[in-house]
Each structure stands twice: as C-alpha cells, then as structure tokens.
mmCIF file of N, CA, C and O in Angstrom:
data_model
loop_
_atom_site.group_PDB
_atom_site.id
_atom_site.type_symbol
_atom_site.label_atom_id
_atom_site.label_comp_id
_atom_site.label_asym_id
_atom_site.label_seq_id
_atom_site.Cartn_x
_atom_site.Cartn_y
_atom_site.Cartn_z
ATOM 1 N N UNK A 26 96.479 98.846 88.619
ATOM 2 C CA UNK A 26 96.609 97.813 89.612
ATOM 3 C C UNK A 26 95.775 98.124 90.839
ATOM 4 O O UNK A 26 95.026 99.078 91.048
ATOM 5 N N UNK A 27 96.092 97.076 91.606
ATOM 6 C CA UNK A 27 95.056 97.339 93.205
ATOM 7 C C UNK A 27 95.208 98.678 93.459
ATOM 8 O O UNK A 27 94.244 99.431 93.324
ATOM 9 N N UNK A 28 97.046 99.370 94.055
ATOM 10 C CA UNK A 28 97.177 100.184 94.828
ATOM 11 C C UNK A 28 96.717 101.066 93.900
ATOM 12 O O UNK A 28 96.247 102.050 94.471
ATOM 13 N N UNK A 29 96.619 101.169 92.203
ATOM 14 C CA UNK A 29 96.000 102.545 91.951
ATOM 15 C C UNK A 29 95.023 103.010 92.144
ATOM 16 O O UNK A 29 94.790 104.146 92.556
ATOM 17 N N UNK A 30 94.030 101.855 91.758
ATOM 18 C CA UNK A 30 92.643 101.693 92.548
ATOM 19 C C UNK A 30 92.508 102.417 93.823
ATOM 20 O O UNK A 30 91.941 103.507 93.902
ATOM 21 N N UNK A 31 93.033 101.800 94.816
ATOM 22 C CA UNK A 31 93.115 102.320 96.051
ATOM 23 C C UNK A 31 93.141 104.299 95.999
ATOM 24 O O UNK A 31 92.301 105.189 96.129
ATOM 25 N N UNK A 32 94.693 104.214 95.721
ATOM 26 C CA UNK A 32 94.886 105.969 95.597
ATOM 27 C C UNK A 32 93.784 106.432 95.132
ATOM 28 O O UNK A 32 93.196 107.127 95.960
ATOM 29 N N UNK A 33 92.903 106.257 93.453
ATOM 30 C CA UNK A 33 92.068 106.950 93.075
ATOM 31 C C UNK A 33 90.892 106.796 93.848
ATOM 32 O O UNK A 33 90.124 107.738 93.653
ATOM 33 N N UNK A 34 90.310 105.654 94.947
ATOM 34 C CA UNK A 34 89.220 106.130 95.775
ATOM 35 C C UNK A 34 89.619 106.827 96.431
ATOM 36 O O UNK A 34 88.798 107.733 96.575
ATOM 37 N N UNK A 35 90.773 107.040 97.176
ATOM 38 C CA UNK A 35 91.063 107.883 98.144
ATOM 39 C C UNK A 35 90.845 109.659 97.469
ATOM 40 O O UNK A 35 90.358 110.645 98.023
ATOM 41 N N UNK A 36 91.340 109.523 96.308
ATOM 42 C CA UNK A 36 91.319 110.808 95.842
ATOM 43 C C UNK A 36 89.466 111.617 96.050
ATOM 44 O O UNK A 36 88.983 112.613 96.589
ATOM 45 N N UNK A 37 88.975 110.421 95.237
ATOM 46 C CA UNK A 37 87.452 110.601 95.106
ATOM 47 C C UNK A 37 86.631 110.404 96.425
ATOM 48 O O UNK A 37 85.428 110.230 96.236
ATOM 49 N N UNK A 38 87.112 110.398 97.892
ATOM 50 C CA UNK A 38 86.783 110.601 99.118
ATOM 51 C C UNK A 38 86.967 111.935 99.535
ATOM 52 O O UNK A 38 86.165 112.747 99.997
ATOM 53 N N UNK A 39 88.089 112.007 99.305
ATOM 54 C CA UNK A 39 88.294 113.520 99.549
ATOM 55 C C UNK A 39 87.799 114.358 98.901
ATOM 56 O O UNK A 39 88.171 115.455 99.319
ATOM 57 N N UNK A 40 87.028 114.452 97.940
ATOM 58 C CA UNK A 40 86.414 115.352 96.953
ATOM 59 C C UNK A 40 86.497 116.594 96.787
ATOM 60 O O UNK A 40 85.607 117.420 96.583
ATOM 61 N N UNK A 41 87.852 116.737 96.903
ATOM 62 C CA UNK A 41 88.854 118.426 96.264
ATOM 63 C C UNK A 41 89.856 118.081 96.395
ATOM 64 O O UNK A 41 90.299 117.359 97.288
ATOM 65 N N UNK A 42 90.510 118.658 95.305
ATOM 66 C CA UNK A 42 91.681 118.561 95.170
ATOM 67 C C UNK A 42 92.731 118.629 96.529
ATOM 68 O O UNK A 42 92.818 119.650 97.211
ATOM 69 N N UNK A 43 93.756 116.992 96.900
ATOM 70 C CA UNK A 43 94.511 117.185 97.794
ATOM 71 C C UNK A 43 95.819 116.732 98.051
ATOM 72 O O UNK A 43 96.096 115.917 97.171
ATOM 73 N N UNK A 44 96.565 116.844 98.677
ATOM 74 C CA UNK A 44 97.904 117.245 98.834
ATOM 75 C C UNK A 44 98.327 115.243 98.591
ATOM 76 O O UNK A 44 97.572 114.273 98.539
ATOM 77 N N UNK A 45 99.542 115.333 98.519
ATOM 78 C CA UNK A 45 99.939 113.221 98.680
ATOM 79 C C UNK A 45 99.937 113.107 100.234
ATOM 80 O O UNK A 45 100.215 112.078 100.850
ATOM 81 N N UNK A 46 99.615 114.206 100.739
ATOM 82 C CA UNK A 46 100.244 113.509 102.473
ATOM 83 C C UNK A 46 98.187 113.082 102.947
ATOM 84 O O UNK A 46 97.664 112.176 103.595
ATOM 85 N N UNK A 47 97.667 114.220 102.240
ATOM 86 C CA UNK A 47 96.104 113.562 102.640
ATOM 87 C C UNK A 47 95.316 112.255 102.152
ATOM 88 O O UNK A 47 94.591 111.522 102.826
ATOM 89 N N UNK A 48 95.726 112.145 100.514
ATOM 90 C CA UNK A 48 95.800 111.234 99.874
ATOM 91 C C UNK A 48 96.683 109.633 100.665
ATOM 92 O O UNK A 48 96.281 108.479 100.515
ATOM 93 N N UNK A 49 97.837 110.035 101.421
ATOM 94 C CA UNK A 49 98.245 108.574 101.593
ATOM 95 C C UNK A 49 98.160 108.520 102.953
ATOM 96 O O UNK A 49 98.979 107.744 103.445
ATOM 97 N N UNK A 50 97.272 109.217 103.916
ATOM 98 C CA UNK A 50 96.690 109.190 105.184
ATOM 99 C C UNK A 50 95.494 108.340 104.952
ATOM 100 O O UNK A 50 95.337 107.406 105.738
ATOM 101 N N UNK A 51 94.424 108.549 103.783
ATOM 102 C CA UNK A 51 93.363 107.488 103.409
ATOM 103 C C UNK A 51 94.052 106.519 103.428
ATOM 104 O O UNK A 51 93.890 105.732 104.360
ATOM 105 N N UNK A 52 95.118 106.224 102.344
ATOM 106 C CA UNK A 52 95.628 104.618 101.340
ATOM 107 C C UNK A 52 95.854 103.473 102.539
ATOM 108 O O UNK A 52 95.401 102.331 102.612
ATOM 109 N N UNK A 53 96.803 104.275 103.530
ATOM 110 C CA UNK A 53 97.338 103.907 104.653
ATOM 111 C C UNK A 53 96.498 102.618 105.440
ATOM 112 O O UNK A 53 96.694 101.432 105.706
ATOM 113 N N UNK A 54 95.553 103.544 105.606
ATOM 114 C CA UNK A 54 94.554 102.480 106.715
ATOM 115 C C UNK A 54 94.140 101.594 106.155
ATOM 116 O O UNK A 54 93.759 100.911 107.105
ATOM 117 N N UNK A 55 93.830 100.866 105.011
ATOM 118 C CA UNK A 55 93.614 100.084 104.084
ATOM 119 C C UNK A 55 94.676 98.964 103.534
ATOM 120 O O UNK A 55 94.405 97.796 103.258
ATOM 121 N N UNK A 56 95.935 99.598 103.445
ATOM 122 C CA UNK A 56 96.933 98.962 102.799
ATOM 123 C C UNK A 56 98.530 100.119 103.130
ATOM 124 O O UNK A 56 98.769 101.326 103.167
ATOM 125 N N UNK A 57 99.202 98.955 103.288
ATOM 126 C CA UNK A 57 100.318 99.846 104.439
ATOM 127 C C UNK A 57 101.258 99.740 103.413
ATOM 128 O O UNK A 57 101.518 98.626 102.957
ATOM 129 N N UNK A 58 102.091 101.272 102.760
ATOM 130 C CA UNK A 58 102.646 101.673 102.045
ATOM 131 C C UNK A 58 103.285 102.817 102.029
ATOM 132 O O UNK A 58 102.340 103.594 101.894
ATOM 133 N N UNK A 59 104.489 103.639 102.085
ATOM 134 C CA UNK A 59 105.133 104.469 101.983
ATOM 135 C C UNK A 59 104.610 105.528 101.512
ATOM 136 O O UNK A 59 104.118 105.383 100.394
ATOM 137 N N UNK A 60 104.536 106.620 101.999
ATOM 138 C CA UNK A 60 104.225 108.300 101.665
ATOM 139 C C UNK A 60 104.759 108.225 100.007
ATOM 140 O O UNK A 60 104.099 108.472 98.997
ATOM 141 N N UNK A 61 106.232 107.782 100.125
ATOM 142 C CA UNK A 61 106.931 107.929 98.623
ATOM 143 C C UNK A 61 106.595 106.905 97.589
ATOM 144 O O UNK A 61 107.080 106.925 96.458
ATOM 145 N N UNK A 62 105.648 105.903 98.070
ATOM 146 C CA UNK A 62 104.930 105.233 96.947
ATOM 147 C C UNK A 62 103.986 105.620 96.626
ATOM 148 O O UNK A 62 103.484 105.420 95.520
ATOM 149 N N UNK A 63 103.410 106.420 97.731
ATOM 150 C CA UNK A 63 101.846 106.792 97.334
ATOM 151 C C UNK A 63 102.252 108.036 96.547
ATOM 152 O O UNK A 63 101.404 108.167 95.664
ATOM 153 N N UNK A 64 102.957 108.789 96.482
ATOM 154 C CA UNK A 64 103.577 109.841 95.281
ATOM 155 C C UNK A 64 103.617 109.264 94.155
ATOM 156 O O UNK A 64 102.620 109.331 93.436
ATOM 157 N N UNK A 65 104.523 108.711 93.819
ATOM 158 C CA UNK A 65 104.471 107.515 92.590
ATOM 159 C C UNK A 65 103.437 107.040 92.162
ATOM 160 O O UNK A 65 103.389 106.846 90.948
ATOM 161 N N UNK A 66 102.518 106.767 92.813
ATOM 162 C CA UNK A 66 101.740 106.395 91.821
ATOM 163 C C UNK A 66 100.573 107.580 91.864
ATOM 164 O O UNK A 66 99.720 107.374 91.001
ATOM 165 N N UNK A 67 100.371 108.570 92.527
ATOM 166 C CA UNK A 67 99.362 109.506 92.071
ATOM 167 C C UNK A 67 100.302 110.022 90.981
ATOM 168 O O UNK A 67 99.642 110.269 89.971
ATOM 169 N N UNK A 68 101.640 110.281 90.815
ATOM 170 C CA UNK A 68 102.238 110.724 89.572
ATOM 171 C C UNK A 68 102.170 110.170 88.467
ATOM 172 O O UNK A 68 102.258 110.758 87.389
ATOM 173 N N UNK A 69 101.936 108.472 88.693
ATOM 174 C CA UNK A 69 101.460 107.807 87.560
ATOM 175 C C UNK A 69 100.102 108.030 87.309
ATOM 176 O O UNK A 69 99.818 107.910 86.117
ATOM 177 N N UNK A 70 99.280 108.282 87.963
ATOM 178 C CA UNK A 70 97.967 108.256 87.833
ATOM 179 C C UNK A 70 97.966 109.649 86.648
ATOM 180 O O UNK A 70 97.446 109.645 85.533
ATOM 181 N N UNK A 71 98.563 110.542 87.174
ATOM 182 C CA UNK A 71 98.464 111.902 86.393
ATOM 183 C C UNK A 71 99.090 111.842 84.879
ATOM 184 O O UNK A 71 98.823 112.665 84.003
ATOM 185 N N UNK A 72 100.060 110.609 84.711
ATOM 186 C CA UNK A 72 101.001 110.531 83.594
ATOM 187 C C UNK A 72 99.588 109.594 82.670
ATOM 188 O O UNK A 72 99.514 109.717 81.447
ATOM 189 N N UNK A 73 98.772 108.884 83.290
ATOM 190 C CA UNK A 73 97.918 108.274 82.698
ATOM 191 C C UNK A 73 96.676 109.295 82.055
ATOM 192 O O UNK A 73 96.016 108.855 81.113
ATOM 193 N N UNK A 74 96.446 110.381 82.484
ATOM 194 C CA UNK A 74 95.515 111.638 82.448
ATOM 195 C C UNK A 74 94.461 110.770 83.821
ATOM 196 O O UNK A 74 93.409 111.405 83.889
ATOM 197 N N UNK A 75 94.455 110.012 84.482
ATOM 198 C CA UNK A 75 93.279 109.945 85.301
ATOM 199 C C UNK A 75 92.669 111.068 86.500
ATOM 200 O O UNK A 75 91.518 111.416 86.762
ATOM 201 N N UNK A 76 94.290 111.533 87.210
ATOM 202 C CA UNK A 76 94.388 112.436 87.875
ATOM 203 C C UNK A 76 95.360 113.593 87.145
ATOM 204 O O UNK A 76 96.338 113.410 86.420
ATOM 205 N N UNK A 77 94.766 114.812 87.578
ATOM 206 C CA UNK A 77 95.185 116.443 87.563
ATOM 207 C C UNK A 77 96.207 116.485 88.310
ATOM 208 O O UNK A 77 96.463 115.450 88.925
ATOM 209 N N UNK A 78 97.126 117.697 88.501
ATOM 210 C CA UNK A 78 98.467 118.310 89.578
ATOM 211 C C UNK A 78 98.079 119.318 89.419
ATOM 212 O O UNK A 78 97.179 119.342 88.579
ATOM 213 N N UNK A 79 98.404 120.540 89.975
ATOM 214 C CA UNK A 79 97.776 121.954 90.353
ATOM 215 C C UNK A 79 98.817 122.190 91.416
ATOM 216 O O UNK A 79 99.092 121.319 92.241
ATOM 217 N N UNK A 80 99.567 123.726 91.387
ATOM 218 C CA UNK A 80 100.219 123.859 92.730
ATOM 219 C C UNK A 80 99.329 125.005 93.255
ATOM 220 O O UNK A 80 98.704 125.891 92.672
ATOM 221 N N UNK A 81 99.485 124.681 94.563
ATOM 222 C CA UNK A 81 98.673 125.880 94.952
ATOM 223 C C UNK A 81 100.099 126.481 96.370
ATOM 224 O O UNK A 81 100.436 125.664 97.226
ATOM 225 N N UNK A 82 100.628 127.698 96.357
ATOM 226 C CA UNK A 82 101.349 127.944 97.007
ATOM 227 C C UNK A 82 102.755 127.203 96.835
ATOM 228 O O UNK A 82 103.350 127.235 95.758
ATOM 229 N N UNK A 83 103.322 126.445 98.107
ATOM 230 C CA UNK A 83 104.245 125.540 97.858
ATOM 231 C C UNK A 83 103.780 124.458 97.992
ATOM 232 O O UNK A 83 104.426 123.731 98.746
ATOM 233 N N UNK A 84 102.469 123.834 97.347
ATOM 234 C CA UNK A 84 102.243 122.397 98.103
ATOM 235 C C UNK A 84 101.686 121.864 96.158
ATOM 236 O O UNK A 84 101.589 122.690 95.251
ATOM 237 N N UNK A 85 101.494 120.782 96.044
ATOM 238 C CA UNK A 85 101.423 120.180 94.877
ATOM 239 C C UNK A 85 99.602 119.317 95.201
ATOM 240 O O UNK A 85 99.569 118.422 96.045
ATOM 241 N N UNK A 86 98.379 119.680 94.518
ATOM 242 C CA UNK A 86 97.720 119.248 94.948
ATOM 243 C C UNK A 86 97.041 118.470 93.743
ATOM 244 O O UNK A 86 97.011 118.783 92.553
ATOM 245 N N UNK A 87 96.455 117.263 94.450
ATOM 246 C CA UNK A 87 95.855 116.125 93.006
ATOM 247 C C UNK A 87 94.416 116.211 93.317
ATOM 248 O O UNK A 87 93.804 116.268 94.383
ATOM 249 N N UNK A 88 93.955 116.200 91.749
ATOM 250 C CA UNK A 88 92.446 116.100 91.710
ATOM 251 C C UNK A 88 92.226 114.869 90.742
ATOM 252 O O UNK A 88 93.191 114.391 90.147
ATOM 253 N N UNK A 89 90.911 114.344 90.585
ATOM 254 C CA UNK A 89 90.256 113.201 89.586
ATOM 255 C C UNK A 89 89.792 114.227 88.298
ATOM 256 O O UNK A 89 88.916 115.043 88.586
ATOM 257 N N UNK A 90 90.259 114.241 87.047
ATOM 258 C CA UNK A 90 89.625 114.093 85.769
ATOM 259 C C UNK A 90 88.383 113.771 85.617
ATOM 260 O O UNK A 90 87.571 114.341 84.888
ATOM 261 N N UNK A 91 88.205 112.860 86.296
ATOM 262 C CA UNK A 91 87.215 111.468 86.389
ATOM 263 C C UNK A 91 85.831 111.536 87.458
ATOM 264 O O UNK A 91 86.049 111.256 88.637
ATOM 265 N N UNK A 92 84.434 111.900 87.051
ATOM 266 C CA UNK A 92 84.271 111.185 88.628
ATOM 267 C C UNK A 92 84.093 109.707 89.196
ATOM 268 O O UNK A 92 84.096 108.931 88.241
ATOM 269 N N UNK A 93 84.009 109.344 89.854
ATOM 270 C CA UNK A 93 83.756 108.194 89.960
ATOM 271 C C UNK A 93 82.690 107.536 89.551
ATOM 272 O O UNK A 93 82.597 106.325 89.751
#
C-alpha cells in the first residue's frame, strides 16, 4: 500500500540499516502516523522478505533486501 511505499523510501534514504524511531521521523513529515504504526508495518515489510531486522545492542534495526 501507500504507507508501505512510504516506510520503504524512508528506509532507502537512510541508507543503513535503522532503528523505527529514525525510520518514522522520515514517514512523519510526509504523512502523519503513529511511531506504533510505523512498527507494524516495517514488521510487515520484513514478514514480506522486503526488509531485514538485525539487533544491534538493545535497539532492533531495519535494512532493505532490496535496493531501490
């Protein structure tokens, strides 16, 4: 859908792997949506294989499979 769209440019702006709070600091300014949606769907994104999860420390970080 749109907002996945959205998340996965955001991902592919940031170009390294990054946290949902950097990821939905992009989504944000674009389209106004909850921290806990923008989780949801980078988790869907990852359940789809489009996006990676990786923990690094205590933080959970998303990358693209994919490049753009």
């Amino acid at each position: 859908g749109d907002l996945e769209a959205r998340v996965l440019r955001a991902v592919w702006a940031l170009a390294r792997p990054a946290t949902a709070r950097e990821v939905h600091e992009l989504v944000v300014v674009e389209h106004v949506v909850s921290q806990l949606t923008t989780i949801t769907v980078l988790n869907r994104l990852v359940a789809k294989r489009v996006l990676q999860r990786s923990k690094s420390g205590d933080r959970i970080h998303f990358a693209a499979r994919l490049s753009e």
